[in-house]
PDB file of C-alpha atoms in Angstrom:
ATOM      1  CA  UNK L   1      -7.983  -3.503  -7.962  1.00 73.00           C
ATOM      2  CA  UNK L   2      -7.579  -5.133  -4.613  1.00 84.00           C
ATOM      3  CA  UNK L   3      -8.340  -3.586  -1.289  1.00 91.00           C
ATOM      4  CA  UNK L   4      -7.420  -4.311   2.321  1.00 93.00           C
ATOM      5  CA  UNK L   5      -9.212  -2.349   5.312  1.00 96.00           C
ATOM      6  CA  UNK L   6      -8.332  -3.052   8.943  1.00 96.00           C
ATOM      7  CA  UNK L   7      -8.193  -1.515  12.373  1.00 97.00           C
ATOM      8  CA  UNK L   8      -5.210  -2.246  14.323  1.00 95.00           C
ATOM      9  CA  UNK L   9      -3.650  -1.016  17.668  1.00 95.00           C
ATOM     10  CA  UNK L  10      -0.179   0.509  17.850  1.00 94.00           C
ATOM     11  CA  UNK L  11       1.959   3.572  17.598  1.00 95.00           C
ATOM     12  CA  UNK L  12       1.135   5.596  14.503  1.00 96.00           C
ATOM     13  CA  UNK L  13       4.636   6.569  13.543  1.00 96.00           C
ATOM     14  CA  UNK L  14       6.205   3.208  14.336  1.00 96.00           C
ATOM     15  CA  UNK L  15       3.500   1.618  12.201  1.00 96.00           C
ATOM     16  CA  UNK L  16       4.010   4.041   9.356  1.00 97.00           C
ATOM     17  CA  UNK L  17       7.855   3.562   9.281  1.00 97.00           C
ATOM     18  CA  UNK L  18       7.330  -0.222   9.378  1.00 96.00           C
ATOM     19  CA  UNK L  19       4.985   0.015   6.296  1.00 96.00           C
ATOM     20  CA  UNK L  20       7.323   2.425   4.342  1.00 97.00           C
ATOM     21  CA  UNK L  21      10.494   0.435   5.136  1.00 96.00           C
ATOM     22  CA  UNK L  22       8.859  -2.894   4.494  1.00 95.00           C
ATOM     23  CA  UNK L  23       7.296  -2.039   1.129  1.00 94.00           C
ATOM     24  CA  UNK L  24      10.465  -0.310  -0.062  1.00 95.00           C
ATOM     25  CA  UNK L  25      12.720  -3.200   0.852  1.00 93.00           C
ATOM     26  CA  UNK L  26      10.279  -5.818  -0.681  1.00 89.00           C
ATOM     27  CA  UNK L  27      11.316  -5.189  -4.218  1.00 87.00           C
ATOM     28  CA  UNK L  28      14.230  -3.661  -6.170  1.00 90.00           C
ATOM     29  CA  UNK L  29      11.720  -1.697  -8.204  1.00 90.00           C
ATOM     30  CA  UNK L  30       9.530  -0.503  -5.299  1.00 93.00           C
ATOM     31  CA  UNK L  31       9.519   3.313  -4.804  1.00 95.00           C
ATOM     32  CA  UNK L  32       7.588   5.792  -2.846  1.00 97.00           C
ATOM     33  CA  UNK L  33       5.908   8.106  -5.497  1.00 97.00           C
ATOM     34  CA  UNK L  34       4.277  10.564  -3.157  1.00 97.00           C
ATOM     35  CA  UNK L  35       3.329  11.192   0.397  1.00 98.00           C
ATOM     36  CA  UNK L  36       0.898  13.489   2.366  1.00 98.00           C
ATOM     37  CA  UNK L  37       0.657  13.979   6.195  1.00 98.00           C
ATOM     38  CA  UNK L  38      -1.683  16.079   8.275  1.00 96.00           C
ATOM     39  CA  UNK L  39      -3.035  16.143  11.835  1.00 97.00           C
ATOM     40  CA  UNK L  40      -5.613  17.988  13.820  1.00 96.00           C
ATOM     41  CA  UNK L  41      -7.673  17.508  17.032  1.00 94.00           C
ATOM     42  CA  UNK L  42      -5.446  14.694  18.131  1.00 94.00           C
ATOM     43  CA  UNK L  43      -5.890  12.717  15.023  1.00 97.00           C
ATOM     44  CA  UNK L  44      -3.191  11.915  12.398  1.00 98.00           C
ATOM     45  CA  UNK L  45      -3.471  10.847   8.766  1.00 98.00           C
ATOM     46  CA  UNK L  46      -0.877   9.784   6.308  1.00 98.00           C
ATOM     47  CA  UNK L  47      -1.244   8.715   2.649  1.00 98.00           C
ATOM     48  CA  UNK L  48       1.479   6.921   0.821  1.00 98.00           C
ATOM     49  CA  UNK L  49       1.570   5.870  -2.802  1.00 97.00           C
ATOM     50  CA  UNK L  50       4.073   3.233  -3.750  1.00 96.00           C
ATOM     51  CA  UNK L  51       4.775   1.677  -7.174  1.00 94.00           C
ATOM     52  CA  UNK L  52       6.719  -1.314  -8.291  1.00 90.00           C
ATOM     53  CA  UNK L  53       7.255  -3.458 -11.338  1.00 86.00           C
ATOM     54  CA  UNK L  54       5.322  -6.736 -11.502  1.00 73.00           C
ATOM     55  CA  UNK L  55       7.444  -9.389 -13.118  1.00 69.00           C
ATOM     56  CA  UNK L  56       4.449 -11.821 -13.497  1.00 64.00           C
ATOM     57  CA  UNK L  57       2.195  -9.226 -15.025  1.00 64.00           C
ATOM     58  CA  UNK L  58       4.948  -7.436 -16.900  1.00 68.00           C
ATOM     59  CA  UNK L  59       3.764  -4.057 -15.932  1.00 75.00           C
ATOM     60  CA  UNK L  60       3.763  -1.503 -13.053  1.00 84.00           C
ATOM     61  CA  UNK L  61       1.319  -1.655 -10.214  1.00 88.00           C
ATOM     62  CA  UNK L  62       0.637   0.951  -7.455  1.00 91.00           C
ATOM     63  CA  UNK L  63      -0.395   0.629  -3.858  1.00 93.00           C
ATOM     64  CA  UNK L  64      -2.085   3.572  -2.035  1.00 97.00           C
ATOM     65  CA  UNK L  65      -1.977   3.375   1.839  1.00 97.00           C
ATOM     66  CA  UNK L  66      -3.980   5.637   4.076  1.00 98.00           C
ATOM     67  CA  UNK L  67      -3.176   5.322   7.737  1.00 98.00           C
ATOM     68  CA  UNK L  68      -5.531   7.265  10.120  1.00 98.00           C
ATOM     69  CA  UNK L  69      -4.743   7.237  13.863  1.00 97.00           C
ATOM     70  CA  UNK L  70      -6.461   8.525  17.021  1.00 95.00           C
ATOM     71  CA  UNK L  71      -4.656   7.436  20.186  1.00 88.00           C
ATOM     72  CA  UNK L  72      -3.375   3.797  19.689  1.00 87.00           C
ATOM     73  CA  UNK L  73      -6.292   2.877  17.340  1.00 96.00           C
ATOM     74  CA  UNK L  74      -5.086   2.869  13.739  1.00 97.00           C
ATOM     75  CA  UNK L  75      -7.438   2.520  10.693  1.00 98.00           C
ATOM     76  CA  UNK L  76      -5.713   1.384   7.541  1.00 97.00           C
ATOM     77  CA  UNK L  77      -6.900   1.356   4.007  1.00 97.00           C
ATOM     78  CA  UNK L  78      -4.900   0.019   1.233  1.00 96.00           C
ATOM     79  CA  UNK L  79      -5.829  -0.144  -2.476  1.00 94.00           C
ATOM     80  CA  UNK L  80      -3.762  -1.459  -5.372  1.00 91.00           C
ATOM     81  CA  UNK L  81      -4.171  -0.418  -9.042  1.00 87.00           C
ATOM     82  CA  UNK L  82      -2.630  -1.305 -12.319  1.00 80.00           C
ATOM     83  CA  UNK L  83      -1.583  -4.812 -13.104  1.00 61.00           C
ATOM     84  CA  UNK L  84      -3.601  -5.482 -16.233  1.00 62.00           C
ATOM     85  CA  UNK L  85      -2.560  -5.683 -19.796  1.00 62.00           C
ATOM     86  CA  UNK L  86      -6.209  -5.832 -21.222  1.00 60.00           C
ATOM     87  CA  UNK L  87      -7.801  -2.868 -22.816  1.00 57.00           C
ATOM     88  CA  UNK L  88     -11.550  -3.510 -21.768  1.00 57.00           C
ATOM     89  CA  UNK L  89     -11.335  -5.800 -18.789  1.00 57.00           C
ATOM     90  CA  UNK L  90      -8.957  -6.956 -16.009  1.00 57.00           C
ATOM     91  CA  UNK L  91      -6.530  -9.763 -16.682  1.00 55.00           C
ATOM     92  CA  UNK L  92      -3.756 -11.137 -14.573  1.00 58.00           C
ATOM     93  CA  UNK L  93      -4.149  -9.245 -11.426  1.00 62.00           C
ATOM     94  CA  UNK L  94      -1.330 -11.196  -9.840  1.00 63.00           C
ATOM     95  CA  UNK L  95       0.811  -8.176  -9.326  1.00 68.00           C
ATOM     96  CA  UNK L  96      -1.845  -6.223  -7.447  1.00 73.00           C
ATOM     97  CA  UNK L  97      -2.575  -9.170  -5.014  1.00 74.00           C
ATOM     98  CA  UNK L  98       1.178  -9.747  -4.421  1.00 75.00           C
ATOM     99  CA  UNK L  99       1.707  -6.112  -3.569  1.00 75.00           C
ATOM    100  CA  UNK L 100      -1.151  -6.229  -1.070  1.00 81.00           C
ATOM    101  CA  UNK L 101      -0.049  -9.538   0.291  1.00 80.00           C
ATOM    102  CA  UNK L 102       3.455  -7.850   1.170  1.00 83.00           C
ATOM    103  CA  UNK L 103       1.539  -5.194   3.263  1.00 85.00           C
ATOM    104  CA  UNK L 104      -0.556  -7.999   4.882  1.00 86.00           C
ATOM    105  CA  UNK L 105       2.700  -9.625   6.013  1.00 86.00           C
ATOM    106  CA  UNK L 106       4.049  -6.273   7.489  1.00 83.00           C
ATOM    107  CA  UNK L 107       1.006  -5.818   9.525  1.00 81.00           C
TER     108      UNK L 107
END
């Protein structure tokens, strides 16, 4: 697994759209597997789970993105999973890191 956590400033919905569009257009095999949105008390939270095929790892990897916003302060947590062909330990995590790097570029 690889993880990115950061705090950024910006418009919640614009940032969410930029993440969705950027991830989906980054790979022919990228897909949005599931989404969840909720809000209350002036705060908003969106969870997105993306998946794509990793050519280097020859497997599928997932990217879970949680965006939490209050005002123009946005908390982002992104975690990748998959990307290993070994049974008992992690091998070749290139696909996970590459998926997370794409999100870093978008931010």
